[in-house]
Short mmCIF file of C-alpha atoms and ligand atoms in Angstrom, two decimals:
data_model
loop_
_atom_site.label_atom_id
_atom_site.label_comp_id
_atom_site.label_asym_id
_atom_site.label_seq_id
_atom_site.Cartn_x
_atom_site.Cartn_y
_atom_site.Cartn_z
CA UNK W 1 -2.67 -0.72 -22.74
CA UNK W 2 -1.33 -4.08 -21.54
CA UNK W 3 -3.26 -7.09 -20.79
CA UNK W 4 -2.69 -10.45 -19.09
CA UNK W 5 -2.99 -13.93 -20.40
CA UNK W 6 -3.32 -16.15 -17.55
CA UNK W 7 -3.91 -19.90 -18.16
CA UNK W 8 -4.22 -22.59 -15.40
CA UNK W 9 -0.99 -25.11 -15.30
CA UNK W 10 -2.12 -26.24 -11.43
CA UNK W 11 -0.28 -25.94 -8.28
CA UNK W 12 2.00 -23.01 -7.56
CA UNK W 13 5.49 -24.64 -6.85
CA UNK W 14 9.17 -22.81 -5.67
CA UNK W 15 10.20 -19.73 -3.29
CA UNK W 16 9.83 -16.18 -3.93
CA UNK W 17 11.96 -13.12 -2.96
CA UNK W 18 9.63 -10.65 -1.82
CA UNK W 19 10.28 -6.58 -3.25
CA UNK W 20 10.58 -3.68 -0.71
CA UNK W 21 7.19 -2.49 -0.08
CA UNK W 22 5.92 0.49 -1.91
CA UNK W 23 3.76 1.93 0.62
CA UNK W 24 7.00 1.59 2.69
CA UNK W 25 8.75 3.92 -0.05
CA UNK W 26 6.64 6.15 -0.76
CA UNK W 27 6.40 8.27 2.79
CA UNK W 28 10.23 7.50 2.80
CA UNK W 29 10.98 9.62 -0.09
CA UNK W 30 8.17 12.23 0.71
CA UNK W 31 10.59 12.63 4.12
CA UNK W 32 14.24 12.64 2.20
CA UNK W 33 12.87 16.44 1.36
CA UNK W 34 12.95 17.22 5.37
CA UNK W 35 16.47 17.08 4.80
CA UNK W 36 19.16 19.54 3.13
CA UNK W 37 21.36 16.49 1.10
CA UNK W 38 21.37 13.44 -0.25
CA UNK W 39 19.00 10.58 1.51
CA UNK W 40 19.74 7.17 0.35
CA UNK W 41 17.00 4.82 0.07
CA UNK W 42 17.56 0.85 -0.62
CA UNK W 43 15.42 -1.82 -1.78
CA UNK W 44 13.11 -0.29 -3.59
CA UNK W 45 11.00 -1.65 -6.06
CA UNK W 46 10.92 -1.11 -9.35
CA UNK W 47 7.09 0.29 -9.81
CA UNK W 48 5.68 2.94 -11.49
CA UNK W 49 4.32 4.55 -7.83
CA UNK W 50 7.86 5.00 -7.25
CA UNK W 51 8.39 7.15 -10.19
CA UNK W 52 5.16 9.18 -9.77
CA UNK W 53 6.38 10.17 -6.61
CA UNK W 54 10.11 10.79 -7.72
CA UNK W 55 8.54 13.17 -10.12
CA UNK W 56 6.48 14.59 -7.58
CA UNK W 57 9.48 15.29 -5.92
CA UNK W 58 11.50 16.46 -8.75
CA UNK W 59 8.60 19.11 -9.51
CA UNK W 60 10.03 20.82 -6.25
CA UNK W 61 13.14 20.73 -7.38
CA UNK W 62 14.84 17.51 -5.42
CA UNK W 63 17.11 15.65 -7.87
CA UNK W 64 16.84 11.92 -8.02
CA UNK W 65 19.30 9.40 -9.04
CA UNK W 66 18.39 5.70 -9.24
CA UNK W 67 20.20 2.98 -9.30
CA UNK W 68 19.06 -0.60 -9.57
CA UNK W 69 17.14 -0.89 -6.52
CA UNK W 70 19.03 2.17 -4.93
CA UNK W 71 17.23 5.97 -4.86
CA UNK W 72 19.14 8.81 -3.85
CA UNK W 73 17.13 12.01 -3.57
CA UNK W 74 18.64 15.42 -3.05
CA UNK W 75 16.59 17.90 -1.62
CA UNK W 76 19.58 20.41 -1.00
CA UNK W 77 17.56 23.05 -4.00
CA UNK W 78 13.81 22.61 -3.30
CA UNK W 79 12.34 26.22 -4.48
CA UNK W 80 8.72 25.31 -6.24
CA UNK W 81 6.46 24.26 -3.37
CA UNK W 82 3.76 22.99 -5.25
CA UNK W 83 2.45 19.35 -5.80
CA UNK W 84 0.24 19.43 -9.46
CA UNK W 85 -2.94 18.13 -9.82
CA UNK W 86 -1.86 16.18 -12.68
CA UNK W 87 0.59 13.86 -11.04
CA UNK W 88 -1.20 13.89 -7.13
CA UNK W 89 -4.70 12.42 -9.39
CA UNK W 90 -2.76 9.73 -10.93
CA UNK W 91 -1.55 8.77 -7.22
CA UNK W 92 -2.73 9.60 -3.35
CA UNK W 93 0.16 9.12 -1.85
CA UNK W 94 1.80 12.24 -3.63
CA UNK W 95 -0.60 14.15 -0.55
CA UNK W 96 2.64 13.04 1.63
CA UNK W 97 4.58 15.98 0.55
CA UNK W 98 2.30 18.08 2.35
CA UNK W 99 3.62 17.81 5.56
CA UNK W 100 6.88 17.43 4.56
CA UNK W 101 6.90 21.01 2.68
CA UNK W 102 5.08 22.57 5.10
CA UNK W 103 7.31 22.18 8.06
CA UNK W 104 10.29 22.87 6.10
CA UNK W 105 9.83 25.86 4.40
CA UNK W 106 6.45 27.58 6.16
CA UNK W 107 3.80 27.04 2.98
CA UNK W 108 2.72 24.99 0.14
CA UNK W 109 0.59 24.09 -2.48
CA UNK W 110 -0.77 20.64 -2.97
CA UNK W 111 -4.11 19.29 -5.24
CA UNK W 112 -5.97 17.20 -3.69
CA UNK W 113 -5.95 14.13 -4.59
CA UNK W 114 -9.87 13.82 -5.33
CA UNK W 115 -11.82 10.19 -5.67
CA UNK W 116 -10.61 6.82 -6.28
CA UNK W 117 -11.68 3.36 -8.38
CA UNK W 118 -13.88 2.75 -5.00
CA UNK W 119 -15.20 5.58 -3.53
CA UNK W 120 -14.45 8.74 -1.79
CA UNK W 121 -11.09 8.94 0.12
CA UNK W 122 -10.97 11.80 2.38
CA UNK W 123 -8.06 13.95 3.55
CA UNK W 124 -9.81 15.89 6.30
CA UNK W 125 -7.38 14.11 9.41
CA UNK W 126 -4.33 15.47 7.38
CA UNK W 127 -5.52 18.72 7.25
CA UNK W 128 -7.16 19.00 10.79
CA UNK W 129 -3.82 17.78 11.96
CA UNK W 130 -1.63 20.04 10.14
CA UNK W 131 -4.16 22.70 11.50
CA UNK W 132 -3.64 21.36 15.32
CA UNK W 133 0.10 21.74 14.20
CA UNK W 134 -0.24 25.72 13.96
CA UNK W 135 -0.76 25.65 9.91
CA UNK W 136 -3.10 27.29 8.25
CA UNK W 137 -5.04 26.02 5.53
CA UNK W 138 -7.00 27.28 2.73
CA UNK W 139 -8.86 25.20 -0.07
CA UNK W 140 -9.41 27.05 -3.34
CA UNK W 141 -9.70 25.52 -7.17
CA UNK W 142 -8.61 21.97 -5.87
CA UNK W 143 -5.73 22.71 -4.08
CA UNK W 144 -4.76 22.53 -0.34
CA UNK W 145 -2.69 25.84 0.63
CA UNK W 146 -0.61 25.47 3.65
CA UNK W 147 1.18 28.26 5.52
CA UNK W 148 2.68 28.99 8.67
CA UNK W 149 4.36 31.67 9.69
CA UNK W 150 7.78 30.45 11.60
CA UNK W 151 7.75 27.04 12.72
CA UNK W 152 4.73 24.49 13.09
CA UNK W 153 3.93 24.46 16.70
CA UNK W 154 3.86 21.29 18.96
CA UNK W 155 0.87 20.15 20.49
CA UNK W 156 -1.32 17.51 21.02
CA UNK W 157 -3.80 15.28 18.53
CA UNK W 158 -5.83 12.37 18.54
CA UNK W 159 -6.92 10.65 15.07
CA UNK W 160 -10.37 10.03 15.37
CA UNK W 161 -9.94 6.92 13.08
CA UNK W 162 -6.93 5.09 12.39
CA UNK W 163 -5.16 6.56 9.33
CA UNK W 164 -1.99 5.30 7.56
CA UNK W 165 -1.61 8.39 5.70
CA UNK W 166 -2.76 10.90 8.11
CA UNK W 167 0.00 9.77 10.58
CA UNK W 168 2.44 9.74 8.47
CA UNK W 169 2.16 13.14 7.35
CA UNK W 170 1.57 14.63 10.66
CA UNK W 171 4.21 12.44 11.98
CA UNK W 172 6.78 14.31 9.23
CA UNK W 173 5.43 17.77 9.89
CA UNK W 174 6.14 16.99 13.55
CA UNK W 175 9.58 16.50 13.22
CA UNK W 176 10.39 19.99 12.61
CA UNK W 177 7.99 21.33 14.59
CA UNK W 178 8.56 23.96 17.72
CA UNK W 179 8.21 21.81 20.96
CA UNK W 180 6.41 18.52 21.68
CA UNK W 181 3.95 16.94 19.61
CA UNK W 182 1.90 13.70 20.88
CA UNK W 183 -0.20 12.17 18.56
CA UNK W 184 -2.90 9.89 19.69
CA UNK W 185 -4.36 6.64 17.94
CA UNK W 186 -1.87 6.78 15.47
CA UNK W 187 -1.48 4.08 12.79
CA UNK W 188 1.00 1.42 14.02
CA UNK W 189 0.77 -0.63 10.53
CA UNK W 190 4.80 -1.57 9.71
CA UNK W 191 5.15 1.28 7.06
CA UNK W 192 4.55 3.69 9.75
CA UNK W 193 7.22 2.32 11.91
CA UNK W 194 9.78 2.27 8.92
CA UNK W 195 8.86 5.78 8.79
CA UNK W 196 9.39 6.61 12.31
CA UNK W 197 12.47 4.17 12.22
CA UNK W 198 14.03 6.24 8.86
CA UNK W 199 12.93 9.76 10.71
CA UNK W 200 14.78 8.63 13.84
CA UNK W 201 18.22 7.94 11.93
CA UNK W 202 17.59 11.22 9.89
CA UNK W 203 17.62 12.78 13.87
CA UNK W 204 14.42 13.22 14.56
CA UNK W 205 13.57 12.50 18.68
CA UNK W 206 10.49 10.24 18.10
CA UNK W 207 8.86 8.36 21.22
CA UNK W 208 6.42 5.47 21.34
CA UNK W 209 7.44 3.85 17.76
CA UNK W 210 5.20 1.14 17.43
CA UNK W 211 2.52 1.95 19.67
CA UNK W 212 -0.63 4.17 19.15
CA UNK W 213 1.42 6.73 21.01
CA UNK W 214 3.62 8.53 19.02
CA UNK W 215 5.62 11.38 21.01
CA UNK W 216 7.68 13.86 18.90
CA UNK W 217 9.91 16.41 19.94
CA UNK W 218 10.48 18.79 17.34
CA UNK W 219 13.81 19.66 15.98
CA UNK W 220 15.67 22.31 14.14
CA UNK W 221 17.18 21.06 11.36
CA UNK W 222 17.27 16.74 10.55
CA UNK W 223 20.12 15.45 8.45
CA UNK W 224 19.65 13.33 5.12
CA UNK W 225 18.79 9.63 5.95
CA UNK W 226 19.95 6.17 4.71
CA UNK W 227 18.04 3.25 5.25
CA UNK W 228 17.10 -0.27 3.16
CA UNK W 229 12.67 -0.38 2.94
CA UNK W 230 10.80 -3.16 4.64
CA UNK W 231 9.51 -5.74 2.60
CA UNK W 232 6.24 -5.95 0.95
CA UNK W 233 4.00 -7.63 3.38
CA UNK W 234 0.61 -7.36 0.67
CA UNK W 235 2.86 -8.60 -2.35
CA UNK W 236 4.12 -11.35 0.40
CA UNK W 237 0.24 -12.30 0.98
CA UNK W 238 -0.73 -11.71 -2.53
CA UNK W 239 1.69 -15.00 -3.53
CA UNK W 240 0.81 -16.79 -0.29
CA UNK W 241 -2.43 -16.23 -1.74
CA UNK W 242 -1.70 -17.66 -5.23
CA UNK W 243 0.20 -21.10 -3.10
CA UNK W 244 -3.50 -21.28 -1.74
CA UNK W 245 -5.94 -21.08 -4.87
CA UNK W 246 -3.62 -23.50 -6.68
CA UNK W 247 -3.39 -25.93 -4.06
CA UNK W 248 0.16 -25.44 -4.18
CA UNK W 249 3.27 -24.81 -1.85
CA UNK W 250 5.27 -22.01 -2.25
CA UNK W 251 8.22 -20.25 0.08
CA UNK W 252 7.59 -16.29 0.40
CA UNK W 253 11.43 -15.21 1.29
CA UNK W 254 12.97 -11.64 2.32
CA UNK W 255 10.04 -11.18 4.57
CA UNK W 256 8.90 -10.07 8.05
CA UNK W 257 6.48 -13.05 9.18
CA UNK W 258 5.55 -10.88 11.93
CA UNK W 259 3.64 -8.64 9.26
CA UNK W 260 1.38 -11.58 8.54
CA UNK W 261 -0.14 -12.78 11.55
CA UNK W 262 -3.73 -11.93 10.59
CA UNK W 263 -3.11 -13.53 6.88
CA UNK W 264 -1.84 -16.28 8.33
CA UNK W 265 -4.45 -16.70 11.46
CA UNK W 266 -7.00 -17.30 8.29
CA UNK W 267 -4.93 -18.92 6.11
CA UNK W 268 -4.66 -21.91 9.46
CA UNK W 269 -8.40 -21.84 9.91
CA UNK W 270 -9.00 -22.74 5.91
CA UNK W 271 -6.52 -25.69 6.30
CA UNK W 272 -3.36 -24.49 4.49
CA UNK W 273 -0.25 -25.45 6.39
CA UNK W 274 2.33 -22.42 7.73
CA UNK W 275 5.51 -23.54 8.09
CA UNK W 276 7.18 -19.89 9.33
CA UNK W 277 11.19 -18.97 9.63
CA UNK W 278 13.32 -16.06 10.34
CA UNK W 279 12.36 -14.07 7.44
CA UNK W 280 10.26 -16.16 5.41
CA UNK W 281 7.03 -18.03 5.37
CA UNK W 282 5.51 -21.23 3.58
CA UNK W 283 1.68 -22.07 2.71
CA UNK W 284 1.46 -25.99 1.67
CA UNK W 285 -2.08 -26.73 0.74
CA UNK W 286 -1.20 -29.58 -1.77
CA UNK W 287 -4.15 -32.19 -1.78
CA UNK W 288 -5.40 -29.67 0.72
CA UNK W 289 -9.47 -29.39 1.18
CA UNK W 290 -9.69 -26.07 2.66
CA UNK W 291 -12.48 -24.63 4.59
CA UNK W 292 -14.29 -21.77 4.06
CA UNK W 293 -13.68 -18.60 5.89
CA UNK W 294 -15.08 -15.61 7.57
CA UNK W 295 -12.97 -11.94 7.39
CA UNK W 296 -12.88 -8.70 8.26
CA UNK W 297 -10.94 -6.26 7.23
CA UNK W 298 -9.13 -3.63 10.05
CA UNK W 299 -6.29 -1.75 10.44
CA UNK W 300 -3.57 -3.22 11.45
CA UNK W 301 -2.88 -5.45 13.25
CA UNK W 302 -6.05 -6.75 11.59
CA UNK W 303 -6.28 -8.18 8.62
CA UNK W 304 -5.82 -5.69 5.87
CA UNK W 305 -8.09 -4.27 3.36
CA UNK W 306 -5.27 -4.39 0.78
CA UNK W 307 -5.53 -8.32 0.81
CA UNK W 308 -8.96 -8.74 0.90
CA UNK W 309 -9.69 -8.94 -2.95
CA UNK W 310 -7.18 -11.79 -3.58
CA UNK W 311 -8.76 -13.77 -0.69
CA UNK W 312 -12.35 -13.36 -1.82
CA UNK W 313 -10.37 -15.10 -5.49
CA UNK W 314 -9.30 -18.19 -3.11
CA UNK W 315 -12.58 -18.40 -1.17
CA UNK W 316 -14.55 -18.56 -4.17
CA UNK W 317 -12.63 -22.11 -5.22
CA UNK W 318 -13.52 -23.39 -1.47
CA UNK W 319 -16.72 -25.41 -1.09
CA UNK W 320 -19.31 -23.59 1.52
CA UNK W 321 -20.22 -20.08 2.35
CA UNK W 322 -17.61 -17.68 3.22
CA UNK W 323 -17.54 -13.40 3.75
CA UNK W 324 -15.55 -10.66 3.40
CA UNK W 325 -16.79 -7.38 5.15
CA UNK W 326 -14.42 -4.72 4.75
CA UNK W 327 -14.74 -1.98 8.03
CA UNK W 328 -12.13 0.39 6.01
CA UNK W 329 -13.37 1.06 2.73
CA UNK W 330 -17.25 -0.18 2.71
CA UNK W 331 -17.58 -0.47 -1.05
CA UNK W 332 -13.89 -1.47 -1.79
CA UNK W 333 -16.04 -4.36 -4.56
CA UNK W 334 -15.27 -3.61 -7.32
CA UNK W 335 -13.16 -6.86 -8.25
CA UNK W 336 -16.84 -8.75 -7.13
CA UNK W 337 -18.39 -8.52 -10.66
CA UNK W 338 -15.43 -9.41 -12.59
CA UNK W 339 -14.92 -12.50 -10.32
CA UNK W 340 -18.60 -13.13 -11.05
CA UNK W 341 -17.51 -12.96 -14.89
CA UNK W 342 -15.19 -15.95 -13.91
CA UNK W 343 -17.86 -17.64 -12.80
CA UNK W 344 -17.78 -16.76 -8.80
CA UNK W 345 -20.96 -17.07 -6.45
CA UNK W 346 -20.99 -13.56 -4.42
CA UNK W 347 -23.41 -11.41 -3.10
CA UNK W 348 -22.91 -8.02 -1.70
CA UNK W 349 -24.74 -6.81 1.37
CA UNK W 350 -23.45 -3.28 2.47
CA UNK W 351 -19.99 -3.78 3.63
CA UNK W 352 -20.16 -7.26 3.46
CA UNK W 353 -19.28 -10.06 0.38
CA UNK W 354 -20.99 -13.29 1.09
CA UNK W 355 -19.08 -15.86 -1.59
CA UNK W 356 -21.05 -19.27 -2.09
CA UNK W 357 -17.87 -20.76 -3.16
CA UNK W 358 -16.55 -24.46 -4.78
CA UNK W 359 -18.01 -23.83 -7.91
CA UNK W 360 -16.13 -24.10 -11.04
CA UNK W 361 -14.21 -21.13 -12.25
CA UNK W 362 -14.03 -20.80 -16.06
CA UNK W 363 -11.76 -18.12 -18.28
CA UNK W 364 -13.00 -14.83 -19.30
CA UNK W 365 -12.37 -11.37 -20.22
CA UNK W 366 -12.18 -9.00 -17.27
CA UNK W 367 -11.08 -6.25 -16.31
CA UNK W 368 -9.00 -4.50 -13.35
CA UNK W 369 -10.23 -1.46 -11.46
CA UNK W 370 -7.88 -0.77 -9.06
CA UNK W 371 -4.57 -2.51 -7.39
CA UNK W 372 -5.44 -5.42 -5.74
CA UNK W 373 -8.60 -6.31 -7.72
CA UNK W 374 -5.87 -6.61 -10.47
CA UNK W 375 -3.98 -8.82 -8.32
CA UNK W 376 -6.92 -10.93 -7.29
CA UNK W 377 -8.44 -11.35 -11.19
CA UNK W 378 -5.09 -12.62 -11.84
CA UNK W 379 -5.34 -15.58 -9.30
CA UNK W 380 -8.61 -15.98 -10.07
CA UNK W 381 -7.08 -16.72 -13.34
CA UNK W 382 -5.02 -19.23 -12.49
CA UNK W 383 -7.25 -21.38 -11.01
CA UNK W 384 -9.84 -21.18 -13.90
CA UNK W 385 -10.42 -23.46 -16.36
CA UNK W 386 -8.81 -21.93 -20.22
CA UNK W 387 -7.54 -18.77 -20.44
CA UNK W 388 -8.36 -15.49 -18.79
CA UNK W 389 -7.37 -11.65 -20.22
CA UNK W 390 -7.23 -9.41 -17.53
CA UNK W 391 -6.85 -5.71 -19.08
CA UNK W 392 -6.02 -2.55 -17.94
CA UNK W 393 -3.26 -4.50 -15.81
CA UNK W 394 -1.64 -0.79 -15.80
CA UNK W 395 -3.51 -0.89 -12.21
CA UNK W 396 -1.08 -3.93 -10.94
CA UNK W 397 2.02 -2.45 -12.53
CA UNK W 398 1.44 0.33 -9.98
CA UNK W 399 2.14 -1.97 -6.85
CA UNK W 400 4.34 -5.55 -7.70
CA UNK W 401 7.23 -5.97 -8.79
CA UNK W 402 7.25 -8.02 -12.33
CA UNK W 403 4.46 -10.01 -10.85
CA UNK W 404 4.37 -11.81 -14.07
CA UNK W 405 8.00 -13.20 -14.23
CA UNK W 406 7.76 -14.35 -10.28
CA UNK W 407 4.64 -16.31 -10.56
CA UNK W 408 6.43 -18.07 -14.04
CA UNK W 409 9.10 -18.96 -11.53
CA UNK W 410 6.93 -20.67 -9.62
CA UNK W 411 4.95 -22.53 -12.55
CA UNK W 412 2.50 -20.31 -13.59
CA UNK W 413 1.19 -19.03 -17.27
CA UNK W 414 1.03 -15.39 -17.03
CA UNK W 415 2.01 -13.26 -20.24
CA UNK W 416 1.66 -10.03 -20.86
CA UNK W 417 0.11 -8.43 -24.09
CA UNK W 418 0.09 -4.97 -25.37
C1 UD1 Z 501 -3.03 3.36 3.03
C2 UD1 Z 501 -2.43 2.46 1.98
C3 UD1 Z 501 -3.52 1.67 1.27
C4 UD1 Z 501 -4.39 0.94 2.29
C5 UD1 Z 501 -4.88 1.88 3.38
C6 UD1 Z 501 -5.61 1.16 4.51
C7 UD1 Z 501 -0.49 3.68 1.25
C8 UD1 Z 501 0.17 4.49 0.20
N1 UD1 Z 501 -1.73 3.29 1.02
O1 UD1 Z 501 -3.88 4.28 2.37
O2 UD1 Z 501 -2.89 0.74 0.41
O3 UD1 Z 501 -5.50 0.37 1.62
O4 UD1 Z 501 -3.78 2.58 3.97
O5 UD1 Z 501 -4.79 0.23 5.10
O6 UD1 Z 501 0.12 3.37 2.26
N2 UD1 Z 501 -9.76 8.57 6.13
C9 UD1 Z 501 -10.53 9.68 6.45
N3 UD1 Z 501 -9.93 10.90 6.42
C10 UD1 Z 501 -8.61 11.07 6.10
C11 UD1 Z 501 -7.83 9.93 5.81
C12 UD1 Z 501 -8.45 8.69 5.83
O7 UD1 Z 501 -11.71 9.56 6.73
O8 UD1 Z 501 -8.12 12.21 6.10
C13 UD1 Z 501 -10.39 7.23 6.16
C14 UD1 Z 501 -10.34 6.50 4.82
O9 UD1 Z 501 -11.42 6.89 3.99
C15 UD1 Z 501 -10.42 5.06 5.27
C16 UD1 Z 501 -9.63 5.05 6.58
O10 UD1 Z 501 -9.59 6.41 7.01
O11 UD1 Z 501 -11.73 4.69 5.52
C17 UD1 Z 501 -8.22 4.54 6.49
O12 UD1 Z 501 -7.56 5.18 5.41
P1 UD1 Z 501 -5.98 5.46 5.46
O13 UD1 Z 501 -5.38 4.57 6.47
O14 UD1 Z 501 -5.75 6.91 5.59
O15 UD1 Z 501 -5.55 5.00 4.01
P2 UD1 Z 501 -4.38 5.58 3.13
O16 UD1 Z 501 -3.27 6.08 3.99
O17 UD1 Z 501 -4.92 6.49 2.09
#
């Protein structure tokens, strides 16, 4: 299993191209199978979610050709409508084909995709959507079984709670559903839009992009799609992030600044300076003395849960009492201890992190638990005095894009070790 070496060599220097976003991808290619043909799908990253879910999808049968940052899926033969437990556990968003598979050929079979590093992560709105949808659906020995006889069926329903992956498998389903579908309080985070946006060239008649509204009328049949993913707005913050615990200045490039507001909103308040263009952004906070800060996490347009870990790492090197309370998942922590290992100050209260930070972070063995703690040990690291190993780093490899070679670019000393 790999580990990181990550050694402190001060402030964070250059400009970064950001990857195509994963979480972008990943409903993308569940949706190529909504299609009979080829869907092309550019800029994506080179991560190992991508392949779990291209051999999700080659399970059913779709053939997949990759090239560079290219994916071409064909889902012209799908005939085994089943998603196995053994590659859904290893990743949640494999769920997505359930929609997809559902609407398209009347039933499936799906495992669910059962806990995660932080707690229980329910799929009840997919479901109970699918079931407002006309399908029905039967749980037995860890699988979901959909079925619907004909076509889903249009109608009308409201997400009790905002739900990135809920909406976007409803939203799929929709597509080929019989008459008009409205779906309230959907999720309007960017990957949902690129989802609607990709649906839309693919010919599916989708209303209300971008708001909580989203207003579907089914069709028959939707052609392959083409379309280049958005960029990665967490791996964007993630190195805005690593500018900030380093003190240092660094260019985030091939971006949407849009996507950032929240980040950014806090970033301001601590003291960093934004400098913001077309499609990039820059955090200076050289010589900087930032302020301590006070988040919480919501969906979007709040600031997101997926970045909350790596700023908890750059609050805990800024003198005074900051907090992180996360409102999506309440015991998303786990990074807390092993920044405590590095020599943090944080409490935990419920859903809250209270981080007495300034003091002086020292190198230690750690290790990751889940995505973003990964990425948030890692900065951690490089603002700690001697060296750091980070293991199980399998957890990072999952979501950025040779995260390693990009922050040596920018002056860091990362190195991997098997
Ligand atoms: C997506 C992102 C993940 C991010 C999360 C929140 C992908 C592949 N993953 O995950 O990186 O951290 O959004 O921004 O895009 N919930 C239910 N029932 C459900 C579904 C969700 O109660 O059926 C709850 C969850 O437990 C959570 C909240 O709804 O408290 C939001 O979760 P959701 O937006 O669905 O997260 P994911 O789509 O799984």
């Amino acid at each position: 299993m790999d580990s990181f070496l990550v050694s402190p060599k001060g402030p964070l220097k250059g400009s970064v191209r950001i990857s195509g976003a994963k979480n972008a991808v990943l409903p993308v290619m569940a949706a190529a199978m909504l299609a009979d043909g080829v869907s092309r799908i550019g800029n994506v990253p080179q991560l190992k979610d991508m392949r779990t879910m291209a051999d999700v999808l080659r399970v059913t049968g779709c053939r997949i050709k990759e090239n560079g940052t290219e994916l071409r899926i064909d889902s012209s033969d799908i005939n085994h409508l089943e998603a196995p437990y053994e590659l859904v556990k290893t990743m949640r968003a494999s769920f997505y084909v359930l929609g997809p598979l559902v609407a398209k050929f009347g039933k499936c079979r799906v495992s669910l995709p059962g806990g995660c590093a932080w707690g229980p992560r329910p799929v009840d709105l997919h479901l109970k959507g699918l079931e407002a949808l006309g399908a029905k659906i039967n749980i037995t020995h860890g699988y979901v079984e959909a079925l619907c006889e004909g076509r889903l069926k249009g109608n009308t329903f409201s997400f009790p709670i905002s739900s990135v992956g809920a909406t976007a498998n409803i939203l799929m389903a929709a597509t080929l559903a019989e008459g008009t579908s409205v779906l309230q309080n959907s999720s309007i985070e960017p990957e949902i839009t690129a989802l609607a946006e990709y649906l839309t060239g693919m010919g599916a008649n989708i209303n209300g992009i971008g708001t909580r509204t989203l207003i579907v009328q089914g069709v028959e049949k939707l052609n392959p799609g083409n379309g280049n993913t958005i960029a990665d707005r967490i791996e964007a913050g993630t190195f805005l992030a690593a500018a900030a615990i380093t003190r240092g200045k660094v260019k985030t490039t091939d971006m949407d600044p849009e996507h950032q507001s929240a980040l950014l909103e806090v970033f301001k308040s601590m003291g960093c300076e934004i400098t913001i263009g077309s499609d990039w952004v820059e955090l200076n906070a050289e010589n900087k003395e930032l302020l301590p800060a006070h988040i919480t996490t919501l969906p979007y347009p709040g600031f997101p849960t997926d970045m909350q870990a790596q700023l908890m790492a750059v609050l805990a090197t800024v003198k005074g009492v900051s907090s992180v309370r996360d409102t999506i998942y309440n015991d998303r922590f786990k990074h807390v201890s092993e920044l405590e290992r590095l020599g943090a100050d944080i409490s935990l209260k419920e859903d809250t992190a209270i981080i007495n930070g300034g003091g002086e972070l020292t190198g230690a063995q750690v290790m990751a638990s889940d995505l973003r703690a990964s990425a948030a040990l890692v900065l951690a690291g490089l603002a700690a005095k001697g060296q750091t190993k980070i293991s199980r780093i399998y957890h990072l490899d999952r979501g950025y894009e040779n995260f390693e070679g990009k922050l040596t670019l920018l002056g860091a000393n990362v190195e991997r070790v098997r």
